[in-house]
GROMACS .gro file of C-alpha atoms in nm:
model
  182
    1MET     CA    1   5.444   8.979   3.101
    2THR     CA    2   5.415   8.881   2.739
    3MET     CA    3   5.153   9.026   2.508
    4ASN     CA    4   4.991   8.850   2.219
    5ARG     CA    5   5.022   9.014   1.878
    6PRO     CA    6   4.674   9.180   1.872
    7THR     CA    7   4.727   9.329   2.220
    8LEU     CA    8   5.075   9.451   2.128
    9THR     CA    9   4.945   9.599   1.802
   10LEU     CA   10   4.663   9.777   1.988
   11ALA     CA   11   4.905   9.914   2.250
   12LEU     CA   12   5.139  10.036   1.977
   13ALA     CA   13   4.855  10.206   1.786
   14ILE     CA   14   4.747  10.385   2.103
   15ALA     CA   15   5.105  10.486   2.191
   16LEU     CA   16   5.167  10.625   1.844
   17GLY     CA   17   4.848  10.828   1.851
   18HIS     CA   18   4.666  10.637   1.580
   19ALA     CA   19   4.323  10.671   1.741
   20ALA     CA   20   4.120  10.544   1.445
   21GLN     CA   21   4.337  10.234   1.405
   22ALA     CA   22   4.330  10.174   1.781
   23GLN     CA   23   3.950  10.195   1.784
   24ASP     CA   24   3.925   9.947   1.494
   25LEU     CA   25   4.162   9.707   1.670
   26ALA     CA   26   3.978   9.738   2.002
   27VAL     CA   27   3.644   9.661   1.839
   28ALA     CA   28   3.790   9.372   1.640
   29GLY     CA   29   3.946   9.221   1.953
   30ALA     CA   30   3.642   9.271   2.176
   31PRO     CA   31   3.440   8.964   2.274
   32ASP     CA   32   3.098   8.924   2.114
   33ALA     CA   33   2.822   9.103   2.304
   34GLY     CA   34   2.634   8.875   2.537
   35THR     CA   35   2.920   8.629   2.586
   36ALA     CA   36   3.040   8.555   2.936
   37GLN     CA   37   3.362   8.748   2.871
   38ALA     CA   38   3.178   9.053   2.733
   39LEU     CA   39   2.943   9.051   3.032
   40PHE     CA   40   3.239   9.017   3.267
   41ASN     CA   41   3.410   9.315   3.103
   42GLU     CA   42   3.091   9.520   3.144
   43GLY     CA   43   3.072   9.410   3.507
   44GLU     CA   44   3.429   9.526   3.560
   45LYS     CA   45   3.344   9.866   3.414
   46ALA     CA   46   3.040   9.896   3.641
   47TYR     CA   47   3.256   9.794   3.939
   48GLN     CA   48   3.517  10.057   3.853
   49ARG     CA   49   3.242  10.323   3.831
   50GLY     CA   50   3.113  10.222   4.173
   51ALA     CA   51   2.787  10.090   4.025
   52TYR     CA   52   2.801   9.781   4.245
   53ASP     CA   53   2.441   9.663   4.202
   54GLU     CA   54   2.479   9.682   3.824
   55ALA     CA   55   2.808   9.493   3.850
   56ILE     CA   56   2.645   9.225   4.067
   57ALA     CA   57   2.374   9.176   3.805
   58LEU     CA   58   2.632   9.149   3.526
   59PHE     CA   59   2.854   8.906   3.717
   60SER     CA   60   2.543   8.699   3.794
   61ARG     CA   61   2.471   8.680   3.421
   62VAL     CA   62   2.829   8.566   3.362
   63LEU     CA   63   2.778   8.289   3.616
   64GLN     CA   64   2.455   8.180   3.447
   65GLN     CA   65   2.662   8.118   3.133
   66ASP     CA   66   2.976   7.990   3.301
   67GLY     CA   67   2.923   7.858   3.653
   68ASP     CA   68   3.297   7.810   3.703
   69HIS     CA   69   3.407   8.167   3.622
   70LEU     CA   70   3.623   8.230   3.930
   71ASN     CA   71   3.675   8.599   3.865
   72ALA     CA   72   3.300   8.658   3.834
   73TYR     CA   73   3.245   8.498   4.176
   74LEU     CA   74   3.535   8.695   4.320
   75GLN     CA   75   3.428   9.031   4.177
   76ARG     CA   76   3.065   8.975   4.271
   77GLY     CA   77   3.184   8.890   4.622
   78PHE     CA   78   3.378   9.218   4.637
   79CYS     CA   79   3.065   9.405   4.526
   80HIS     CA   80   2.856   9.230   4.791
   81SER     CA   81   3.115   9.327   5.055
   82LEU     CA   82   3.117   9.688   4.939
   83THR     CA   83   2.737   9.700   4.967
   84LYS     CA   84   2.750   9.535   5.313
   85ARG     CA   85   2.588   9.211   5.193
   86TYR     CA   86   2.838   9.002   5.381
   87GLU     CA   87   2.646   8.671   5.376
   88ALA     CA   88   2.628   8.689   4.996
   89ALA     CA   89   2.998   8.780   4.984
   90VAL     CA   90   3.083   8.475   5.197
   91ALA     CA   91   2.885   8.255   4.956
   92ASP     CA   92   3.073   8.391   4.653
   93PHE     CA   93   3.416   8.364   4.814
   94SER     CA   94   3.327   8.010   4.928
   95ALA     CA   95   3.240   7.923   4.567
   96VAL     CA   96   3.588   8.034   4.461
   97ILE     CA   97   3.752   7.830   4.738
   98ALA     CA   98   3.549   7.521   4.644
   99ARG     CA   99   3.687   7.547   4.291
  100LYS     CA  100   4.040   7.664   4.378
  101PRO     CA  101   4.132   7.571   4.737
  102ASP     CA  102   4.457   7.771   4.734
  103HIS     CA  103   4.304   8.106   4.631
  104LEU     CA  104   4.456   8.357   4.876
  105TRP     CA  105   4.227   8.648   4.787
  106ALA     CA  106   3.916   8.436   4.837
  107TYR     CA  107   4.028   8.331   5.186
  108THR     CA  108   4.136   8.686   5.273
  109SER     CA  109   3.812   8.837   5.148
  110ARG     CA  110   3.591   8.573   5.309
  111GLY     CA  111   3.778   8.618   5.637
  112SER     CA  112   3.715   8.993   5.619
  113ALA     CA  113   3.345   8.930   5.553
  114TYR     CA  114   3.331   8.693   5.851
  115ASN     CA  115   3.492   8.969   6.062
  116LYS     CA  116   3.213   9.206   5.956
  117LEU     CA  117   2.956   8.939   6.050
  118LYS     CA  118   3.132   8.902   6.389
  119GLN     CA  119   3.198   8.536   6.310
  120TYR     CA  120   3.549   8.565   6.446
  121ASP     CA  121   3.631   8.192   6.470
  122LYS     CA  122   3.554   8.147   6.100
  123ALA     CA  123   3.753   8.461   6.016
  124MET     CA  124   4.054   8.333   6.209
  125ARG     CA  125   4.037   7.997   6.028
  126ASP     CA  126   4.043   8.176   5.693
  127PHE     CA  127   4.337   8.397   5.793
  128ASP     CA  128   4.516   8.088   5.930
  129GLN     CA  129   4.470   7.927   5.587
  130VAL     CA  130   4.613   8.236   5.416
  131LEU     CA  131   4.915   8.218   5.646
  132THR     CA  132   4.958   7.847   5.572
  133LEU     CA  133   4.966   7.929   5.201
  134ASP     CA  134   5.169   8.251   5.241
  135PRO     CA  135   5.346   8.280   5.580
  136ARG     CA  136   5.467   8.635   5.505
  137ASN     CA  137   5.120   8.777   5.433
  138GLU     CA  138   5.118   9.092   5.645
  139GLU     CA  139   4.752   9.165   5.568
  140ALA     CA  140   4.645   8.824   5.702
  141TYR     CA  141   4.829   8.888   6.030
  142ASN     CA  142   4.668   9.230   6.058
  143ASN     CA  143   4.319   9.100   5.980
  144ARG     CA  144   4.357   8.801   6.210
  145GLY     CA  145   4.454   9.051   6.480
  146TRP     CA  146   4.115   9.218   6.439
  147ALA     CA  147   3.941   8.880   6.452
  148ARG     CA  148   4.129   8.787   6.769
  149LYS     CA  149   4.039   9.120   6.926
  150GLY     CA  150   3.673   9.064   6.838
  151ALA     CA  151   3.688   8.712   6.982
  152GLY     CA  152   3.819   8.847   7.313
  153ASP     CA  153   4.188   8.759   7.269
  154PRO     CA  154   4.370   9.094   7.300
  155ALA     CA  155   4.709   8.927   7.360
  156GLY     CA  156   4.673   8.724   7.040
  157ALA     CA  157   4.560   9.035   6.854
  158CYS     CA  158   4.867   9.227   6.968
  159LYS     CA  159   5.094   8.938   6.869
  160ASP     CA  160   4.946   8.939   6.518
  161TRP     CA  161   4.962   9.317   6.485
  162ARG     CA  162   5.329   9.314   6.590
  163ALA     CA  163   5.404   9.046   6.330
  164SER     CA  164   5.219   9.249   6.067
  165GLN     CA  165   5.406   9.566   6.165
  166ARG     CA  166   5.744   9.387   6.141
  167MET     CA  167   5.649   9.300   5.782
  168GLY     CA  168   5.578   9.666   5.706
  169ASN     CA  169   5.199   9.689   5.742
  170ALA     CA  170   5.106  10.056   5.790
  171GLU     CA  171   4.770   9.987   5.957
  172ALA     CA  172   4.934   9.763   6.217
  173ARG     CA  173   5.191  10.036   6.285
  174ILE     CA  174   4.908  10.285   6.349
  175ILE     CA  175   4.721  10.037   6.571
  176LEU     CA  176   5.031   9.979   6.782
  177SER     CA  177   5.122  10.349   6.795
  178ASN     CA  178   4.777  10.420   6.941
  179ASN     CA  179   4.871  10.207   7.245
  180ARG     CA  180   4.618   9.934   7.173
  181CYS     CA  181   4.878   9.688   7.301
  182LYS     CA  182   5.063   9.730   7.628
   0.00000   0.00000   0.00000
């Protein structure tokens, strides 16, 4: 990862213990209040504090200013999922996919939301898409296993969990060690 000069200077000031200089640099490099980036940063802080409703409101304001801000859709979708608003999460993850059709996290997250909504066929399609884009995605195999189980396909679920376990997925290992698959 390469850093631009202001970021490198800020990191160096912090590392050397120059708190006053670091504060000045941080303020100088901060986006103007009210801009989409400043609102996004505030939304991230709210998300990290677990203030999901506040984060949703901030990410919504970002999207009012910049309707193509993928990370605002993605983060708002995560917040909706964490507050069990799965339909809203699906809408946000779908907005990301519409703008960036190869976005693995959007497919993974939307598939997980579909699982929560018991829309297992849609979940499986999303996890299939993840595996098309990334055939070694252990999480997609594990999650598709849950979708297959929910859809009444225990043999398919076990096949996916075994594939996920072979790739090192700890949850799949626990599932299989609990004799869910014979």
